[in-house]
XYZ file of C-alpha atoms in Angstrom:
784
model
C 110.337 -58.962 118.313
C 109.602 -55.797 120.469
C 109.305 -57.724 123.898
C 112.403 -59.734 123.239
C 114.201 -56.492 122.929
C 112.556 -55.269 126.211
C 113.566 -58.488 127.958
C 117.258 -58.308 126.573
C 117.366 -54.672 127.626
C 116.228 -55.272 131.207
C 118.262 -58.451 131.484
C 121.469 -56.538 129.952
C 120.693 -53.321 132.318
C 120.575 -55.848 135.519
C 123.626 -57.588 134.450
C 125.614 -54.282 133.763
C 124.574 -53.143 137.048
C 125.659 -56.201 138.956
C 129.025 -55.886 137.198
C 129.499 -52.587 138.046
C 128.768 -53.197 141.464
C 131.235 -55.982 141.561
C 133.767 -54.010 139.817
C 133.238 -51.204 142.364
C 133.300 -53.740 145.387
C 136.705 -55.166 143.943
C 138.150 -51.676 143.647
C 137.277 -50.394 146.814
C 137.857 -53.451 148.964
C 140.306 -55.344 146.898
C 138.345 -58.449 146.736
C 134.945 -59.888 145.396
C 132.976 -59.685 148.576
C 129.563 -59.503 146.868
C 129.657 -62.742 144.751
C 132.224 -65.450 144.212
C 134.883 -65.282 141.224
C 132.947 -67.903 139.238
C 129.667 -65.800 139.346
C 131.765 -62.844 138.417
C 132.968 -64.642 135.324
C 129.723 -65.676 134.354
C 128.350 -62.183 135.113
C 131.145 -60.705 132.607
C 130.266 -63.546 129.959
C 126.594 -62.441 130.122
C 127.365 -58.698 130.167
C 129.644 -59.324 127.200
C 127.010 -61.436 125.321
C 124.475 -58.917 125.827
C 126.669 -56.028 124.438
C 127.463 -58.474 121.446
C 123.791 -58.911 120.702
C 123.105 -55.122 120.805
C 125.969 -54.694 118.665
C 124.393 -57.028 116.399
C 120.940 -55.390 116.553
C 122.650 -52.067 115.615
C 124.630 -53.545 112.766
C 121.345 -54.933 111.391
C 119.488 -51.992 111.843
C 122.221 -49.976 110.285
C 122.109 -52.162 107.057
C 118.308 -51.932 107.004
C 118.483 -48.043 107.192
C 121.199 -47.946 104.333
C 118.888 -50.149 102.244
C 115.893 -48.012 102.904
C 118.159 -44.829 102.197
C 119.134 -46.235 98.894
C 115.378 -47.081 98.084
C 114.350 -43.568 98.934
C 117.038 -42.233 96.743
C 115.887 -44.428 93.899
C 112.200 -43.105 94.382
C 113.269 -39.558 94.742
C 115.029 -39.867 91.512
C 112.036 -41.550 89.837
C 109.726 -38.784 91.402
C 112.280 -36.214 89.835
C 112.080 -37.729 86.373
C 108.108 -38.137 86.743
C 108.061 -34.505 87.614
C 110.260 -33.570 84.554
C 107.990 -35.807 82.536
C 104.723 -34.189 83.899
C 106.032 -30.840 83.290
C 106.991 -31.480 79.806
C 103.422 -32.939 79.330
C 101.828 -29.893 81.088
C 104.060 -27.840 78.881
C 102.742 -29.668 75.700
C 99.217 -29.682 77.136
C 99.503 -25.867 77.597
C 100.756 -25.509 73.869
C 98.096 -27.787 72.438
C 95.450 -25.915 74.357
C 96.805 -22.669 72.991
C 96.903 -23.959 69.419
C 93.440 -25.582 69.604
C 92.029 -22.146 71.104
C 94.004 -20.247 68.366
C 92.658 -22.562 65.689
C 89.038 -22.496 67.180
C 89.278 -18.724 67.298
C 90.642 -18.403 63.865
C 87.697 -20.360 62.595
C 85.326 -18.345 60.600
C 82.698 -20.726 61.564
C 80.939 -20.143 65.073
C 81.491 -22.803 67.747
C 80.268 -22.748 71.239
C 79.247 -25.106 74.052
C 76.191 -24.933 76.466
C 75.397 -26.992 79.635
C 72.237 -28.907 80.091
C 70.746 -25.754 81.399
C 71.631 -24.007 78.299
C 74.081 -21.915 79.957
C 76.856 -20.597 77.701
C 80.290 -22.461 78.592
C 82.491 -21.545 75.913
C 82.216 -19.621 72.496
C 85.211 -18.687 69.627
C 85.529 -15.366 68.385
C 83.715 -16.003 65.312
C 80.656 -16.984 67.526
C 80.915 -13.542 69.619
C 81.403 -11.712 66.447
C 78.537 -13.382 64.712
C 76.064 -12.463 67.264
C 77.864 -9.366 68.696
C 78.305 -10.612 72.154
C 80.707 -9.815 75.053
C 82.407 -13.078 76.227
C 82.567 -11.467 80.067
C 78.827 -10.692 79.964
C 77.720 -13.928 78.261
C 79.616 -16.890 79.639
C 77.672 -18.647 82.557
C 74.248 -17.298 81.058
C 71.778 -19.076 78.930
C 72.066 -17.974 75.283
C 69.298 -18.528 72.550
C 69.393 -16.675 69.048
C 66.311 -14.791 67.783
C 64.634 -16.678 65.254
C 63.063 -15.411 62.173
C 59.383 -15.030 62.328
C 58.809 -17.411 59.374
C 61.319 -19.955 60.661
C 60.219 -23.301 61.840
C 63.564 -24.744 62.945
C 64.335 -25.844 66.502
C 65.489 -23.227 69.156
C 69.201 -23.443 70.075
C 69.257 -24.875 73.448
C 66.748 -27.599 72.788
C 68.498 -31.033 73.594
C 65.255 -33.218 72.620
C 66.806 -34.096 69.545
C 69.946 -35.596 71.352
C 68.098 -38.441 73.098
C 70.260 -41.478 74.393
C 71.983 -43.356 71.338
C 72.019 -40.174 69.309
C 75.099 -37.907 69.668
C 74.642 -35.466 66.886
C 72.051 -33.704 64.971
C 71.859 -31.338 62.183
C 69.401 -28.326 61.481
C 69.382 -25.252 59.649
C 68.099 -21.694 61.273
C 67.376 -18.415 60.009
C 68.335 -16.235 62.732
C 69.134 -12.520 63.423
C 73.052 -11.780 63.983
C 75.048 -8.715 64.033
C 75.096 -8.465 60.355
C 71.203 -9.037 59.947
C 69.112 -12.157 59.162
C 71.352 -14.868 58.170
C 70.901 -18.654 57.383
C 73.037 -20.923 59.867
C 73.516 -24.454 59.510
C 74.024 -26.081 62.978
C 75.665 -29.212 63.943
C 75.217 -30.368 67.575
C 77.624 -32.841 69.337
C 76.533 -34.475 72.553
C 79.252 -34.799 75.320
C 78.010 -37.129 78.093
C 79.659 -38.635 81.296
C 80.518 -42.013 82.141
C 76.931 -42.725 82.911
C 75.750 -41.667 79.580
C 74.229 -38.376 80.989
C 74.256 -35.317 78.802
C 76.447 -32.636 80.453
C 77.260 -30.496 77.582
C 76.470 -29.791 73.773
C 78.962 -28.205 71.520
C 77.456 -26.589 68.377
C 79.408 -25.685 65.188
C 77.474 -23.601 62.562
C 78.365 -22.348 59.053
C 76.767 -19.547 57.268
C 74.600 -20.693 54.394
C 72.892 -17.811 53.450
C 74.312 -17.739 49.939
C 73.407 -21.152 49.396
C 69.781 -20.799 50.760
C 69.525 -17.690 48.510
C 70.549 -19.786 45.477
C 68.170 -22.684 46.467
C 65.374 -19.859 46.560
C 66.523 -18.675 43.158
C 66.580 -22.133 41.759
C 63.092 -22.872 42.992
C 62.049 -19.489 41.763
C 63.680 -20.417 38.384
C 61.985 -23.707 38.362
C 58.644 -22.398 39.017
C 59.135 -19.820 36.478
C 60.276 -22.442 34.031
C 57.170 -24.741 34.927
C 54.737 -21.693 34.385
C 56.665 -20.904 31.382
C 56.213 -24.516 29.981
C 52.558 -24.565 31.296
C 52.089 -21.155 29.480
C 53.815 -22.631 26.367
C 51.564 -25.580 26.762
C 48.633 -23.621 27.310
C 49.244 -21.206 24.049
C 49.822 -24.298 22.007
C 46.650 -25.789 23.228
C 44.910 -22.317 22.619
C 46.496 -21.943 19.217
C 45.683 -25.579 18.445
C 42.026 -24.732 19.379
C 41.964 -21.569 17.527
C 43.441 -23.245 14.471
C 41.385 -26.142 14.675
C 38.144 -24.224 15.113
C 38.421 -22.788 11.476
C 39.782 -25.980 10.163
C 36.452 -27.589 11.472
C 34.506 -25.533 8.982
C 37.219 -26.038 6.091
C 37.375 -29.762 6.247
C 33.742 -30.209 7.255
C 32.296 -28.058 4.379
C 34.692 -29.587 2.005
C 33.346 -33.264 3.070
C 29.729 -31.932 2.612
C 30.682 -30.257 -0.589
C 32.232 -33.770 -1.668
C 28.570 -35.100 -1.156
C 26.843 -33.081 -3.474
C 26.817 -33.177 -7.135
C 29.982 -31.508 -8.461
C 31.553 -31.201 -12.052
C 35.070 -33.206 -12.287
C 36.818 -29.969 -12.090
C 34.985 -28.778 -9.114
C 35.239 -32.353 -7.467
C 39.067 -32.090 -8.099
C 39.148 -28.716 -6.245
C 37.136 -29.692 -3.436
C 39.598 -32.654 -2.982
C 42.572 -30.602 -2.886
C 40.937 -28.432 -0.397
C 40.200 -31.231 1.803
C 43.389 -32.963 1.362
C 45.299 -29.635 2.236
C 43.284 -29.395 5.147
C 43.879 -32.823 6.443
C 47.868 -32.126 6.155
C 47.435 -29.088 8.027
C 45.430 -31.083 10.527
C 48.175 -33.517 10.735
C 50.906 -30.606 11.535
C 48.374 -29.378 14.207
C 48.329 -32.940 15.807
C 51.986 -33.160 16.080
C 52.094 -29.946 17.901
C 49.423 -30.922 20.300
C 51.326 -34.411 20.863
C 54.585 -32.498 21.526
C 52.768 -30.124 23.762
C 51.356 -33.052 25.880
C 54.652 -34.508 26.308
C 56.347 -31.399 27.218
C 53.591 -30.638 29.844
C 53.632 -33.847 31.245
C 50.016 -34.787 30.713
C 50.547 -37.682 28.447
C 48.968 -40.854 29.753
C 49.666 -44.451 28.538
C 46.650 -47.051 28.316
C 46.794 -50.752 28.850
C 45.056 -52.340 25.683
C 45.022 -55.805 24.179
C 46.623 -55.059 21.000
C 46.388 -57.531 17.949
C 49.860 -56.833 16.443
C 49.073 -58.342 12.881
C 45.571 -56.372 12.549
C 47.285 -53.161 13.775
C 50.138 -53.432 11.354
C 47.912 -54.255 8.419
C 45.547 -51.373 9.068
C 48.373 -48.739 9.388
C 49.947 -50.039 5.958
C 46.222 -49.878 4.377
C 45.987 -46.402 5.702
C 49.155 -45.143 4.286
C 49.361 -47.040 0.914
C 47.377 -44.856 -1.011
C 49.815 -41.901 -0.359
C 52.626 -44.202 -1.219
C 51.004 -45.388 -4.528
C 50.461 -41.853 -5.683
C 54.262 -41.638 -5.889
C 54.973 -45.326 -7.172
C 56.149 -46.594 -3.965
C 54.890 -49.976 -2.349
C 54.143 -50.575 1.189
C 54.281 -54.009 2.559
C 54.064 -55.061 6.465
C 55.292 -58.583 7.622
C 54.977 -60.132 11.078
C 57.260 -63.138 12.085
C 55.380 -66.305 12.967
C 56.806 -66.463 16.696
C 55.403 -62.881 17.517
C 52.618 -63.314 19.896
C 49.052 -62.801 18.423
C 47.847 -60.461 21.227
C 50.097 -58.387 23.627
C 49.265 -55.628 26.307
C 50.361 -52.186 25.484
C 48.851 -48.661 24.495
C 47.434 -49.372 20.937
C 46.829 -45.741 20.245
C 50.307 -44.726 21.027
C 52.029 -47.832 19.297
C 50.191 -47.030 16.018
C 51.148 -43.604 16.324
C 54.816 -44.472 16.307
C 54.333 -46.780 13.553
C 52.537 -44.591 11.404
C 55.122 -41.709 12.159
C 57.956 -43.961 11.160
C 56.079 -45.232 7.954
C 54.667 -41.807 6.958
C 58.212 -40.461 7.263
C 59.612 -43.256 5.241
C 56.984 -42.635 2.457
C 57.738 -38.931 2.652
C 61.489 -39.403 1.728
C 61.256 -42.162 -0.781
C 60.768 -41.539 -4.384
C 60.585 -45.174 -5.914
C 61.082 -48.737 -4.552
C 59.207 -49.582 -1.236
C 58.653 -48.940 2.479
C 58.556 -52.228 4.585
C 57.657 -52.567 8.220
C 58.721 -55.767 10.022
C 57.997 -57.072 13.394
C 60.228 -59.617 15.053
C 60.599 -61.227 18.553
C 64.204 -60.600 20.201
C 65.639 -62.095 23.365
C 67.579 -59.558 25.619
C 69.132 -59.490 29.001
C 66.006 -57.663 30.339
C 63.558 -60.303 28.617
C 61.801 -60.802 25.459
C 61.013 -57.657 23.339
C 59.429 -56.876 20.269
C 61.488 -54.982 17.760
C 59.871 -53.043 14.740
C 61.791 -52.232 11.727
C 60.575 -49.837 8.931
C 63.032 -49.816 6.021
C 62.868 -47.839 2.870
C 64.473 -47.157 -0.425
C 64.649 -43.496 -0.023
C 67.171 -40.766 0.407
C 68.831 -42.073 3.664
C 69.931 -39.999 6.397
C 73.614 -38.678 6.760
C 75.609 -40.121 9.255
C 76.251 -36.964 11.120
C 72.388 -36.482 11.350
C 71.459 -39.718 12.849
C 71.331 -38.665 16.340
C 70.141 -35.171 15.772
C 66.845 -36.155 13.735
C 65.243 -37.491 17.083
C 65.496 -34.000 18.708
C 62.523 -31.448 18.406
C 62.441 -29.295 15.066
C 65.432 -31.107 13.615
C 65.510 -32.402 10.016
C 68.047 -34.347 8.048
C 67.845 -31.416 5.586
C 67.390 -28.008 7.085
C 68.481 -25.841 4.443
C 66.392 -23.073 2.633
C 66.433 -25.242 -0.545
C 65.059 -28.365 1.181
C 63.041 -30.489 -1.046
C 60.983 -32.130 1.846
C 58.728 -29.868 4.284
C 57.388 -30.795 7.697
C 57.932 -29.507 11.527
C 60.727 -32.172 12.489
C 58.487 -33.197 15.468
C 57.388 -36.814 14.320
C 60.686 -38.607 15.107
C 61.042 -36.440 18.563
C 57.457 -37.503 19.290
C 57.938 -41.087 18.513
C 61.222 -41.073 20.588
C 59.232 -39.591 23.729
C 56.432 -42.253 23.123
C 58.693 -45.108 22.889
C 60.817 -44.052 25.794
C 57.591 -43.623 27.999
C 56.529 -46.933 27.108
C 59.871 -48.393 28.537
C 61.422 -49.088 25.073
C 64.307 -47.636 22.815
C 64.248 -46.180 19.458
C 67.223 -45.555 16.993
C 68.633 -46.247 13.314
C 70.250 -49.108 12.236
C 73.169 -49.048 9.504
C 72.268 -50.027 6.001
C 74.590 -51.546 3.565
C 76.058 -49.580 0.654
C 74.069 -52.047 -1.806
C 70.826 -51.138 -0.174
C 70.245 -47.280 -0.263
C 67.867 -45.987 2.256
C 67.222 -45.914 5.941
C 66.293 -48.390 8.659
C 64.435 -46.976 11.635
C 63.656 -49.290 14.484
C 62.240 -49.364 17.859
C 61.956 -52.250 20.585
C 59.280 -52.503 23.408
C 59.219 -54.910 26.380
C 56.867 -57.749 25.478
C 53.602 -58.613 27.615
C 51.918 -61.560 26.090
C 48.250 -61.841 26.456
C 48.077 -64.503 23.598
C 50.811 -66.564 22.016
C 51.437 -66.817 18.378
C 49.109 -68.870 16.331
C 50.245 -72.350 15.488
C 52.658 -72.558 12.426
C 50.823 -74.778 10.320
C 52.491 -74.104 6.787
C 49.398 -73.961 4.731
C 51.170 -73.545 1.647
C 53.470 -76.279 2.080
C 54.211 -78.268 -1.075
C 53.100 -75.120 -3.480
C 55.714 -73.769 -5.784
C 54.721 -69.908 -6.416
C 56.058 -67.266 -8.711
C 56.014 -63.668 -7.888
C 56.133 -61.053 -10.890
C 56.839 -57.586 -10.136
C 58.681 -54.568 -11.251
C 59.178 -53.333 -7.582
C 61.866 -55.491 -5.910
C 60.571 -54.354 -2.502
C 57.066 -55.864 -3.036
C 58.570 -58.945 -4.693
C 60.873 -59.692 -1.857
C 58.133 -59.001 0.776
C 55.670 -61.490 -0.932
C 58.398 -63.857 -1.206
C 59.035 -63.740 2.498
C 55.280 -64.297 3.088
C 55.137 -67.247 0.767
C 58.096 -68.588 2.770
C 56.735 -67.955 6.032
C 53.612 -69.815 4.998
C 55.426 -73.026 3.816
C 55.397 -72.206 0.295
C 58.368 -72.229 -2.345
C 58.996 -69.329 -4.928
C 60.386 -70.036 -8.180
C 60.642 -68.532 -11.569
C 57.596 -68.377 -13.961
C 59.206 -70.917 -16.408
C 59.596 -73.663 -13.245
C 56.091 -74.780 -13.660
C 54.763 -72.814 -10.399
C 51.361 -74.188 -9.096
C 50.163 -70.444 -9.277
C 51.696 -66.964 -10.213
C 51.171 -63.615 -8.678
C 51.563 -60.562 -11.044
C 51.778 -57.133 -9.826
C 49.723 -54.437 -11.696
C 51.708 -51.563 -10.220
C 50.554 -48.657 -8.254
C 48.510 -46.710 -10.635
C 44.713 -46.478 -11.111
C 45.476 -48.017 -14.458
C 47.116 -51.619 -14.466
C 50.635 -51.903 -15.571
C 51.310 -55.421 -15.876
C 54.749 -56.786 -16.386
C 53.734 -60.133 -17.889
C 50.470 -61.530 -19.037
C 48.941 -64.551 -17.380
C 49.516 -67.813 -18.976
C 46.209 -70.035 -19.607
C 47.991 -73.133 -18.073
C 48.986 -71.506 -14.907
C 46.593 -69.788 -12.258
C 47.282 -66.243 -11.829
C 46.165 -63.748 -9.270
C 46.706 -59.946 -10.061
C 47.906 -57.619 -7.024
C 45.967 -54.128 -7.638
C 45.732 -50.893 -5.794
C 42.266 -50.173 -3.899
C 41.627 -47.592 -6.406
C 42.091 -50.198 -9.338
C 39.540 -52.546 -8.072
C 36.898 -51.538 -9.971
C 38.578 -52.749 -12.980
C 38.379 -56.442 -12.064
C 36.036 -57.299 -15.054
C 38.942 -56.283 -17.458
C 41.492 -58.238 -15.472
C 38.993 -61.428 -15.967
C 38.925 -60.797 -19.676
C 42.741 -60.896 -19.679
C 42.776 -64.370 -17.836
C 43.275 -64.039 -13.994
C 41.663 -66.180 -11.718
C 41.441 -63.718 -8.997
C 42.910 -60.522 -7.610
C 44.457 -59.130 -4.261
C 44.408 -55.555 -2.991
C 47.542 -54.078 -1.910
C 49.122 -53.982 0.777
C 48.488 -57.871 0.883
C 47.813 -59.202 4.254
C 49.216 -62.549 5.297
C 45.751 -64.311 5.678
C 44.515 -62.863 2.521
C 47.437 -64.044 0.452
C 47.161 -67.750 1.698
C 43.474 -67.716 1.359
C 43.405 -66.575 -2.160
C 46.577 -68.830 -3.161
C 44.685 -71.737 -1.999
C 41.587 -71.118 -3.400
C 43.017 -70.183 -6.768
C 45.020 -73.442 -6.770
C 42.013 -75.518 -5.472
C 39.784 -73.969 -8.304
C 42.527 -74.824 -11.088
C 42.788 -78.549 -9.587
C 39.001 -78.786 -9.927
C 38.589 -77.089 -13.352
C 37.837 -79.708 -15.860
C 39.665 -79.924 -19.027
C 36.898 -78.600 -20.991
C 36.410 -75.224 -19.180
C 32.581 -74.984 -18.166
C 30.770 -71.734 -17.978
C 30.704 -69.948 -15.014
C 28.082 -71.212 -12.505
C 28.580 -75.015 -13.456
C 28.403 -77.693 -11.191
C 31.747 -78.134 -8.894
C 32.255 -74.449 -8.637
C 33.385 -73.285 -5.347
C 31.212 -71.036 -3.176
C 32.086 -67.295 -3.039
C 34.633 -66.643 -0.355
C 34.565 -63.809 2.194
C 36.720 -60.890 1.203
C 39.731 -60.581 3.722
C 40.667 -56.895 3.320
C 39.201 -53.773 4.518
C 36.685 -51.860 2.119
C 36.978 -48.278 1.432
C 34.618 -46.086 -0.844
C 35.920 -46.073 -4.428
C 37.953 -42.964 -5.338
C 35.791 -42.599 -8.705
C 31.994 -42.098 -9.295
C 29.833 -45.378 -9.255
C 30.042 -47.165 -12.358
C 33.056 -45.726 -13.734
C 35.392 -48.534 -15.307
C 39.084 -48.474 -16.363
C 40.075 -49.645 -19.500
C 42.786 -52.077 -20.025
C 45.533 -51.104 -22.725
C 46.777 -54.354 -23.138
C 47.863 -56.023 -26.257
C 47.808 -59.716 -25.505
C 48.767 -60.786 -28.757
C 46.402 -63.917 -28.498
C 43.007 -64.775 -27.625
C 42.573 -64.412 -23.667
C 42.570 -67.673 -21.945
C 39.691 -69.791 -20.677
C 37.385 -67.936 -18.260
C 37.586 -69.047 -14.729
C 35.161 -68.272 -11.800
C 36.346 -64.884 -11.335
C 33.154 -63.802 -10.018
C 33.616 -65.902 -6.940
C 36.285 -63.362 -5.733
C 34.125 -60.416 -6.149
C 33.658 -58.168 -3.257
C 30.709 -58.206 -0.592
C 28.323 -55.549 -0.372
C 29.684 -52.778 1.887
C 27.955 -53.296 5.421
C 25.264 -50.292 6.319
C 25.565 -48.646 9.754
C 22.251 -49.123 11.485
C 19.757 -46.589 10.933
C 19.193 -44.062 13.733
C 16.080 -42.924 15.152
C 15.535 -39.362 14.762
C 16.722 -37.156 17.714
C 15.961 -33.739 19.121
C 19.562 -32.455 19.667
C 20.433 -29.176 21.383
C 23.635 -27.677 19.616
C 25.497 -24.969 21.775
C 28.005 -23.501 19.556
C 29.158 -19.832 19.357
C 30.990 -20.093 15.961
C 28.523 -19.844 13.207
C 30.293 -21.858 10.471
C 30.763 -24.662 12.916
C 27.401 -24.336 14.032
C 26.155 -24.776 10.346
C 28.501 -27.695 9.918
C 27.326 -29.665 12.546
C 23.620 -28.705 11.916
C 24.033 -30.031 8.404
C 25.683 -33.293 9.729
C 22.686 -33.695 12.131
C 19.973 -32.859 9.775
C 21.271 -35.039 6.980
C 21.014 -37.949 9.247
C 17.212 -37.127 10.128
C 17.829 -35.293 13.474
C 16.143 -32.113 14.513
C 18.360 -29.285 15.959
C 17.789 -26.407 18.337
C 20.662 -23.751 18.211
C 21.835 -21.704 21.201
C 25.141 -19.587 21.190
C 25.942 -19.515 25.075
C 26.020 -21.752 27.983
C 23.460 -19.937 29.894
C 21.322 -20.277 26.823
C 21.934 -24.027 26.810
C 21.171 -24.320 30.660
C 17.718 -22.345 30.257
C 16.848 -24.464 27.082
C 17.393 -27.879 28.886
C 15.207 -26.619 31.709
C 12.520 -25.771 29.591
C 12.443 -28.368 26.952
C 13.139 -32.220 26.938
C 16.063 -32.990 24.404
C 17.718 -36.360 23.629
C 21.132 -34.956 23.299
C 23.317 -31.881 23.940
C 26.012 -31.122 21.780
C 28.170 -28.263 23.379
C 31.322 -26.438 22.728
C 33.493 -26.123 25.631
C 35.077 -22.449 24.773
C 31.737 -20.062 24.737
C 31.481 -16.517 25.827
C 30.292 -16.124 29.592
C 29.231 -19.584 30.742
C 31.296 -22.172 29.157
C 30.445 -25.718 28.219
C 32.033 -27.219 31.422
C 30.249 -24.897 33.655
C 26.962 -25.403 31.736
C 27.272 -29.183 31.999
C 27.844 -28.919 35.789
C 24.809 -26.790 36.164
C 22.598 -29.033 33.990
C 23.623 -32.224 36.118
C 22.844 -30.329 39.437
C 19.636 -29.409 37.976
C 18.641 -32.894 36.871
C 19.792 -34.261 40.415
C 17.863 -31.527 42.094
C 14.600 -32.006 40.114
C 14.788 -35.954 39.695
C 14.852 -35.621 35.986
C 15.987 -38.101 33.604
C 19.900 -37.859 32.703
C 20.531 -36.480 29.247
C 23.505 -37.344 27.442
C 26.040 -34.641 27.177
C 28.847 -34.487 24.406
C 31.839 -32.076 24.191
C 32.540 -30.332 20.844
C 36.075 -28.625 21.151
C 39.304 -28.196 19.329
C 41.112 -28.834 22.601
C 42.467 -32.426 22.475
C 44.603 -32.213 25.417
C 43.908 -35.020 28.235
C 43.317 -32.033 30.663
C 40.405 -31.121 28.488
C 38.943 -34.672 28.286
C 39.186 -35.085 31.897
C 37.691 -31.737 33.070
C 34.559 -32.859 30.416
C 34.484 -36.270 32.238
C 34.336 -34.627 35.610
C 31.675 -32.183 34.611
C 29.379 -35.154 33.779
C 29.467 -35.193 30.276
C 29.397 -38.558 28.231
C 31.488 -38.041 25.295
C 34.058 -36.066 23.739
C 34.290 -35.035 19.817
C 37.311 -33.175 18.737
C 37.024 -30.770 16.007
C 36.988 -30.766 13.206
C 34.181 -33.522 13.490
C 34.447 -36.580 11.537
C 31.019 -37.664 10.334
C 31.995 -41.409 11.232
C 33.192 -40.432 14.553
C 29.703 -38.834 15.246
C 28.029 -41.957 14.079
C 29.893 -44.061 16.392
C 29.049 -41.601 19.346
C 25.402 -41.745 18.586
C 25.798 -45.595 18.596
C 27.509 -45.380 21.880
C 25.241 -43.440 23.639
C 21.741 -44.744 22.203
C 20.466 -48.453 21.478
C 18.089 -48.779 18.897
C 16.066 -52.052 17.924
C 15.731 -53.403 14.428
C 12.475 -51.470 13.471
C 11.316 -48.869 10.845
C 12.212 -45.346 11.649
C 9.678 -44.210 14.399
C 7.269 -41.277 13.803
C 8.064 -37.823 15.160
C 7.453 -37.789 19.102
C 8.999 -41.352 19.389
C 12.345 -41.282 21.202
C 15.182 -43.883 21.110
C 16.284 -45.623 24.403
C 19.472 -44.312 25.851
C 22.069 -46.928 25.985
C 23.093 -48.588 29.152
C 26.003 -46.958 30.844
């Protein structure tokens, strides 16, 4: 385009020059002398064409300039609008920055920024006031607050916590400020560039001194509460020790006194002393259990528990107390309940004993029953224990409170029933520690009394025994004035497959209750044509000869165990079927061999040889004699006779020393006495003893320290290890653990029970079946 315009320009100029020369020639000479007229015409046309071309070029350029001018005008307008908009935005940014700065400066929390070199790049007013800094002298310089000497928090300026991928970190610092030492909770935010490199850190702090002081006060309060709890538990343990120590003398001497020849009046006084001491000991045991729970030293064992045997043993233990009040005790276990479960047998026994003992305590007539059943819950199978009584009941408003410590249903000054109010609270803690629940079930208006229940998660070791229904096809009648006992026996008979009918419906056998006293109180007399079993209390067993004379075929001791009930009924019915029409004398051919007794034996409550009369007016001759002798009791098993031991007794209390010494000497053992732990260590080093019985709490070196010293001396001298048994009134687990750690072999709690003492000897020593050895012979220690 440019070359063409240059060519046009040169050609146009040449044509114009030629045209001017021809015009000048024409004007001067009056004729065309330079070119011909035709060429002149062509030249004129070329010049005019060139002129037209340049006019067109000018016109086109003018239009282009106009368009450019319009475009530039539009651009200028847009730029002007953009500038106005940018100005508005800039104004808003300035306002926002001013507002933000005002807000940040108005914050009471310190806020500041620093670069990667910890140089301060920004800080609000609260920050500068907090640390007493001058902004002009601080910005652009490194900043780090002075830390408290005991503080372990990170220093300000350390960016180690803000590694890649982590944009904020929180920490507390104890720093010096213009107002003294303060706790500041910092939160650091990482500011990064497009490449992820840390360029600045913004820190926002908050004064948490008051919170820290409160936390410290709470920690101190917690420590104080824990110390108070430990002190309380220690006080309870100490007091229980101090109380149990004289109780050891009271109960021990009472038991020794009962083993001597006493008049009936003296014996009743000694029994009253022993019973009162045992009641006091029970209260002390409750306080000890409560102190264990409160101090957190309660531990649970994992035992294999035979439910039916455990329940029967508890019922047999408590029935004498109930029979004194005319109250019956029964225990039922449903057929589907496993035979053996896993759990803490001691704690389970304690809960059942507490609930049943409570029920007996508040029941004046009727009965107390405990029933165990298997239930299915959302969390799995559970064992549910229900203890029902026909006592005074519990008011609705008190049913939640009675599970609290030291709370009783009747807390008035005129209350009829005593106690500490700890039994149910301890039971609740124990059940909950075993993962169960406890409470009260509502009772109908027609059934007075109360129903306590507790449930435990089931862990089966051995399933329920096969349900064989051994009494299937037998019709039995139950005669008792006590409704609770009659209903319990009917349930046991039904569980074994038998049917209960009235006495006039021709039963196969009849059960007649002789009441709860030592003298039988029969509601009806046995019929000669129907085999009859009499239900007696343990104390009334010595009157079985009189029961035979009345016409009974056998007897059962209450509380009646299920297996004993079935065995005796089957035996009684079998004897009746095999009895010929003409009743032979006892011992004739065809008589069944004597069965084994199915209930636990206990020593009679009356002097040997005593007999109870049977003040019954039968109105007729007694029925035919049955082989009643076949149901007589087997002889009481005797404990194995122990060889004579040489025992070292370390005890600082003279009464307790006399008691334990007498218990040992009555069992044929020789006793050497010392009163301090130091003397015990010296005696063990000088003389060969078979056993050391040592009190834990003694002046100077106590039993724990002396046991450690003896074990160390044995190890150093290569001597034979002598068994050491602790004698103490401290029944806490911590005391037992300390004895074990000191190298002791056993633990006897005061007051010392003679049976527990015998068990300890049998556990520590093994004796062969041989006559008592002569002096100087020693028993062989049991294998560990």
